PDB file of C-alpha atoms in Angstrom:
ATOM      1  CA  LYS A   1      75.283  43.670  73.812  1.00 87.00           C
ATOM      2  CA  HIS A   2      72.460  41.828  75.532  1.00 93.00           C
ATOM      3  CA  ILE A   3      69.844  43.439  77.734  1.00 96.00           C
ATOM      4  CA  GLY A   4      69.191  42.543  81.371  1.00 97.00           C
ATOM      5  CA  MET A   5      72.733  41.431  82.147  1.00 96.00           C
ATOM      6  CA  SER A   6      73.353  43.576  85.215  1.00 96.00           C
ATOM      7  CA  GLY A   7      69.836  43.202  86.557  1.00 97.00           C
ATOM      8  CA  ILE A   8      69.890  39.432  86.318  1.00 97.00           C
ATOM      9  CA  ARG A   9      73.108  39.406  88.341  1.00 96.00           C
ATOM     10  CA  THR A  10      71.187  41.123  91.142  1.00 96.00           C
ATOM     11  CA  VAL A  11      68.315  38.659  90.843  1.00 97.00           C
ATOM     12  CA  ILE A  12      70.744  35.725  90.958  1.00 97.00           C
ATOM     13  CA  SER A  13      72.595  37.207  93.943  1.00 96.00           C
ATOM     14  CA  HIS A  14      69.362  37.453  95.950  1.00 97.00           C
ATOM     15  CA  LYS A  15      67.439  34.412  94.680  1.00 97.00           C
ATOM     16  CA  ARG A  16      70.033  31.807  93.669  1.00 97.00           C
ATOM     17  CA  ASP A  17      68.556  28.997  95.799  1.00 97.00           C
ATOM     18  CA  GLU A  18      65.055  29.601  94.442  1.00 97.00           C
ATOM     19  CA  ILE A  19      66.391  29.619  90.885  1.00 98.00           C
ATOM     20  CA  LEU A  20      68.259  26.354  91.508  1.00 97.00           C
ATOM     21  CA  ASN A  21      64.938  24.748  92.485  1.00 97.00           C
ATOM     22  CA  VAL A  22      63.810  25.339  88.885  1.00 97.00           C
ATOM     23  CA  LEU A  23      66.893  25.640  86.673  1.00 97.00           C
ATOM     24  CA  PRO A  24      70.314  23.958  86.615  1.00 97.00           C
ATOM     25  CA  GLU A  25      73.510  25.724  87.683  1.00 96.00           C
ATOM     26  CA  ASP A  26      74.778  26.016  84.087  1.00 95.00           C
ATOM     27  CA  VAL A  27      71.791  28.220  83.169  1.00 96.00           C
ATOM     28  CA  ILE A  28      72.643  30.548  86.050  1.00 97.00           C
ATOM     29  CA  ASN A  29      76.287  30.626  85.006  1.00 95.00           C
ATOM     30  CA  LYS A  30      75.394  31.499  81.407  1.00 95.00           C
ATOM     31  CA  ALA A  31      73.046  34.266  82.556  1.00 96.00           C
ATOM     32  CA  PHE A  32      75.556  35.785  84.996  1.00 93.00           C
ATOM     33  CA  ALA A  33      77.496  38.232  82.829  1.00 86.00           C
ATOM     34  CA  ALA A  34      81.211  38.746  83.291  1.00 91.00           C
ATOM     35  CA  ASP A  35      82.185  42.126  84.739  1.00 92.00           C
ATOM     36  CA  GLU A  36      83.726  43.260  81.441  1.00 92.00           C
ATOM     37  CA  GLU A  37      80.424  42.642  79.633  1.00 92.00           C
ATOM     38  CA  LEU A  38      78.830  45.390  81.725  1.00 95.00           C
ATOM     39  CA  ILE A  39      81.234  48.085  80.537  1.00 94.00           C
ATOM     40  CA  ILE A  40      80.321  50.215  77.505  1.00 95.00           C
ATOM     41  CA  ALA A  41      83.443  52.375  77.324  1.00 95.00           C
ATOM     42  CA  LYS A  42      84.911  50.599  74.278  1.00 94.00           C
ATOM     43  CA  GLU A  43      81.693  50.940  72.283  1.00 94.00           C
ATOM     44  CA  ALA A  44      81.314  54.588  73.255  1.00 94.00           C
ATOM     45  CA  GLN A  45      84.930  55.364  72.337  1.00 94.00           C
ATOM     46  CA  ILE A  46      84.489  53.756  68.916  1.00 92.00           C
ATOM     47  CA  PHE A  47      81.342  55.795  68.301  1.00 91.00           C
ATOM     48  CA  ILE A  48      83.112  59.019  69.272  1.00 91.00           C
ATOM     49  CA  LYS A  49      86.347  58.279  67.357  1.00 92.00           C
ATOM     50  CA  GLN A  50      84.390  57.489  64.187  1.00 88.00           C
ATOM     51  CA  ASN A  51      82.735  60.909  64.513  1.00 86.00           C
ATOM     52  CA  ILE A  52      79.325  59.356  63.831  1.00 84.00           C
ATOM     53  CA  ASP A  53      76.498  61.852  63.562  1.00 86.00           C
ATOM     54  CA  GLY A  54      74.097  60.338  66.062  1.00 89.00           C
ATOM     55  CA  ALA A  55      73.456  59.789  69.722  1.00 92.00           C
ATOM     56  CA  MET A  56      74.164  57.243  72.449  1.00 94.00           C
ATOM     57  CA  HIS A  57      72.289  56.219  75.582  1.00 95.00           C
ATOM     58  CA  ASP A  58      73.128  53.454  78.033  1.00 94.00           C
ATOM     59  CA  ALA A  59      70.349  51.038  78.903  1.00 94.00           C
ATOM     60  CA  SER A  60      71.046  50.778  82.606  1.00 92.00           C
ATOM     61  CA  GLU A  61      68.310  52.113  84.935  1.00 94.00           C
ATOM     62  CA  GLY A  62      64.889  50.929  83.818  1.00 96.00           C
ATOM     63  CA  GLY A  63      66.185  48.616  81.119  1.00 96.00           C
ATOM     64  CA  ILE A  64      65.917  48.864  77.358  1.00 97.00           C
ATOM     65  CA  PHE A  65      62.337  50.148  77.355  1.00 97.00           C
ATOM     66  CA  ALA A  66      63.299  53.121  79.549  1.00 97.00           C
ATOM     67  CA  ALA A  67      66.406  53.796  77.443  1.00 97.00           C
ATOM     68  CA  LEU A  68      64.373  53.760  74.219  1.00 97.00           C
ATOM     69  CA  TRP A  69      61.810  56.108  75.772  1.00 97.00           C
ATOM     70  CA  ASP A  70      64.490  58.485  77.075  1.00 96.00           C
ATOM     71  CA  MET A  71      66.347  58.536  73.779  1.00 95.00           C
ATOM     72  CA  ALA A  72      63.192  59.267  71.765  1.00 96.00           C
ATOM     73  CA  GLU A  73      62.122  62.012  74.152  1.00 96.00           C
ATOM     74  CA  ALA A  74      65.564  63.644  74.149  1.00 94.00           C
ATOM     75  CA  GLY A  75      65.721  63.534  70.346  1.00 93.00           C
ATOM     76  CA  LYS A  76      62.089  64.602  69.944  1.00 95.00           C
ATOM     77  CA  VAL A  77      61.514  61.644  67.604  1.00 96.00           C
ATOM     78  CA  GLY A  78      59.381  58.552  67.417  1.00 97.00           C
ATOM     79  CA  LEU A  79      60.563  54.964  67.270  1.00 97.00           C
ATOM     80  CA  ASP A  80      59.754  51.916  65.206  1.00 97.00           C
ATOM     81  CA  ILE A  81      61.366  48.950  66.989  1.00 98.00           C
ATOM     82  CA  ASP A  82      61.425  45.280  66.014  1.00 97.00           C
ATOM     83  CA  PHE A  83      60.939  43.614  69.386  1.00 95.00           C
ATOM     84  CA  LYS A  84      62.560  40.353  68.249  1.00 96.00           C
ATOM     85  CA  LYS A  85      65.788  42.124  67.297  1.00 97.00           C
ATOM     86  CA  ILE A  86      66.467  43.283  70.858  1.00 97.00           C
ATOM     87  CA  PRO A  87      69.264  40.942  72.005  1.00 96.00           C
ATOM     88  CA  VAL A  88      68.497  39.047  75.193  1.00 96.00           C
ATOM     89  CA  ARG A  89      69.997  35.789  76.410  1.00 96.00           C
ATOM     90  CA  GLN A  90      67.583  32.882  76.705  1.00 97.00           C
ATOM     91  CA  GLU A  91      68.944  32.163  80.193  1.00 97.00           C
ATOM     92  CA  ILE A  92      67.950  35.662  81.315  1.00 97.00           C
ATOM     93  CA  ILE A  93      64.433  35.135  79.994  1.00 98.00           C
ATOM     94  CA  GLU A  94      64.161  31.791  81.812  1.00 98.00           C
ATOM     95  CA  ILE A  95      65.209  33.295  85.147  1.00 98.00           C
ATOM     96  CA  CYS A  96      62.902  36.285  84.653  1.00 98.00           C
ATOM     97  CA  GLU A  97      59.966  33.948  84.028  1.00 98.00           C
ATOM     98  CA  ILE A  98      60.424  32.359  87.466  1.00 98.00           C
ATOM     99  CA  PHE A  99      59.764  35.704  89.171  1.00 97.00           C
ATOM    100  CA  ASP A 100      57.420  37.237  86.574  1.00 97.00           C
ATOM    101  CA  VAL A 101      60.037  39.877  85.731  1.00 96.00           C
ATOM    102  CA  ASN A 102      59.996  41.804  82.465  1.00 96.00           C
ATOM    103  CA  PRO A 103      63.585  41.519  81.130  1.00 97.00           C
ATOM    104  CA  TYR A 104      62.982  44.615  78.973  1.00 97.00           C
ATOM    105  CA  GLU A 105      62.423  46.661  82.146  1.00 96.00           C
ATOM    106  CA  LEU A 106      65.407  45.177  83.963  1.00 97.00           C
ATOM    107  CA  GLU A 107      68.647  47.054  84.579  1.00 96.00           C
ATOM    108  CA  SER A 108      70.813  46.552  81.496  1.00 97.00           C
ATOM    109  CA  CYS A 109      74.304  47.885  82.146  1.00 96.00           C
ATOM    110  CA  GLY A 110      76.435  46.780  79.225  1.00 94.00           C
ATOM    111  CA  ALA A 111      73.784  47.558  76.623  1.00 95.00           C
ATOM    112  CA  LEU A 112      74.227  50.797  74.693  1.00 95.00           C
ATOM    113  CA  LEU A 113      71.764  52.347  72.262  1.00 95.00           C
ATOM    114  CA  MET A 114      73.254  54.239  69.338  1.00 94.00           C
ATOM    115  CA  THR A 115      71.619  56.148  66.508  1.00 92.00           C
ATOM    116  CA  ALA A 116      73.020  57.152  63.141  1.00 89.00           C
ATOM    117  CA  ASP A 117      71.775  57.837  59.630  1.00 87.00           C
ATOM    118  CA  ASN A 118      72.655  54.267  58.741  1.00 85.00           C
ATOM    119  CA  GLY A 119      72.616  51.851  61.681  1.00 87.00           C
ATOM    120  CA  HIS A 120      74.276  49.154  59.600  1.00 88.00           C
ATOM    121  CA  ASP A 121      77.399  51.362  59.436  1.00 87.00           C
ATOM    122  CA  ILE A 122      77.629  51.260  63.236  1.00 88.00           C
ATOM    123  CA  ILE A 123      77.128  47.489  63.227  1.00 91.00           C
ATOM    124  CA  LYS A 124      79.994  47.049  60.746  1.00 92.00           C
ATOM    125  CA  ILE A 125      82.339  49.294  62.744  1.00 91.00           C
ATOM    126  CA  LEU A 126      81.523  47.507  66.020  1.00 93.00           C
ATOM    127  CA  SER A 127      81.754  44.080  64.384  1.00 93.00           C
ATOM    128  CA  ASP A 128      85.218  44.936  63.058  1.00 94.00           C
ATOM    129  CA  ALA A 129      86.174  45.673  66.683  1.00 93.00           C
ATOM    130  CA  GLY A 130      84.814  42.310  67.845  1.00 92.00           C
ATOM    131  CA  ILE A 131      81.647  43.729  69.410  1.00 91.00           C
ATOM    132  CA  LYS A 132      78.263  42.131  68.732  1.00 89.00           C
ATOM    133  CA  ALA A 133      75.517  44.612  67.929  1.00 92.00           C
ATOM    134  CA  SER A 134      72.119  44.687  66.223  1.00 93.00           C
ATOM    135  CA  VAL A 135      69.923  47.143  64.391  1.00 95.00           C
ATOM    136  CA  ILE A 136      66.698  46.969  66.395  1.00 96.00           C
ATOM    137  CA  GLY A 137      64.737  49.710  64.689  1.00 96.00           C
ATOM    138  CA  ARG A 138      64.710  53.273  63.498  1.00 95.00           C
ATOM    139  CA  THR A 139      63.681  56.716  64.564  1.00 95.00           C
ATOM    140  CA  THR A 140      60.651  58.343  62.966  1.00 96.00           C
ATOM    141  CA  ALA A 141      59.488  61.909  62.422  1.00 94.00           C
ATOM    142  CA  ASP A 142      56.319  61.451  64.473  1.00 93.00           C
ATOM    143  CA  HIS A 143      56.337  60.910  68.234  1.00 91.00           C
ATOM    144  CA  ASN A 144      54.870  57.398  68.279  1.00 96.00           C
ATOM    145  CA  LYS A 145      57.023  54.824  70.005  1.00 97.00           C
ATOM    146  CA  ILE A 146      56.083  51.588  68.264  1.00 97.00           C
ATOM    147  CA  LEU A 147      57.142  48.067  69.246  1.00 97.00           C
ATOM    148  CA  ARG A 148      56.509  45.449  66.549  1.00 97.00           C
ATOM    149  CA  ASN A 149      56.367  41.750  67.308  1.00 96.00           C
ATOM    150  CA  ASP A 150      55.607  40.091  63.977  1.00 95.00           C
ATOM    151  CA  ASP A 151      52.095  41.322  63.100  1.00 94.00           C
ATOM    152  CA  GLU A 152      51.390  42.668  66.581  1.00 97.00           C
ATOM    153  CA  VAL A 153      51.898  46.407  67.060  1.00 97.00           C
ATOM    154  CA  ARG A 154      51.946  48.061  70.452  1.00 96.00           C
ATOM    155  CA  TYR A 155      53.167  51.359  71.810  1.00 97.00           C
ATOM    156  CA  LEU A 156      55.935  51.859  74.309  1.00 95.00           C
ATOM    157  CA  ASP A 157      54.604  53.228  77.598  1.00 91.00           C
ATOM    158  CA  THR A 158      56.306  55.684  79.882  1.00 93.00           C
ATOM    159  CA  PRO A 159      59.007  53.788  81.767  1.00 93.00           C
ATOM    160  CA  ASN A 160      58.104  51.715  84.796  1.00 90.00           C
ATOM    161  CA  ARG A 161      60.225  51.348  87.890  1.00 92.00           C
ATOM    162  CA  ASP A 162      63.223  49.119  87.202  1.00 94.00           C
ATOM    163  CA  GLU A 163      62.382  45.484  87.946  1.00 92.00           C
ATOM    164  CA  VAL A 164      65.682  45.090  89.826  1.00 92.00           C
ATOM    165  CA  TYR A 165      64.228  47.021  92.790  1.00 91.00           C
ATOM    166  CA  ARG A 166      61.959  44.085  93.561  1.00 90.00           C
ATOM    167  CA  PHE A 167      65.070  42.200  94.666  1.00 90.00           C
ATOM    168  CA  ILE A 168      67.099  44.703  96.666  1.00 84.00           C
TER     169      ILE A 168
END
C-alpha cells in the first residue's frame, strides 16, 4: 500500500488547523487513511499461504527508508530501489511539505515490504486478492543501498528518527 499513511494521521490530528490554512478539507480527508488500510494481516497471510521463498518487513517505525535499511541489513544484501516506484499519495506529500517532513521517513503502518525471487509473482498474487502493490526494486549481492531517481543515484543512509515524533 502507500507509505506515510499512519504518520500523516498523527500530523493531521495535531496540526489540522494549520493544514487547513494551506490546503482544503478534501485533501486532508484523502490523506487520512481508513483504519483498515493500516492493517497488513491480509497481505502477510497471503504471502505465508503461498509459501513464497522470501521475507517480509512492515514499514511502520521510521518509514519506508528505515524498513528498507532493516530488511537489507537482516538479509545481508544490498538494494537497488527506484524511488519513483515507492507508492505515496500526493495528499500526503502536500501535507508533509507544509512542515518540511520527509514522507519516506514517516511512520508507514499499512505498508509491507516483501521479497521473492520474482517480485512480479507477488504483485500478481496480491492483485488477484484486490490488493495494490508495486515492485520498487531488487536486492543485490553487494551491500550498497542505492536509491535511483531517474539519472540521480544516491545511497540510503542509516535510518533517522521517525518524523512522526516531531508532532507528538
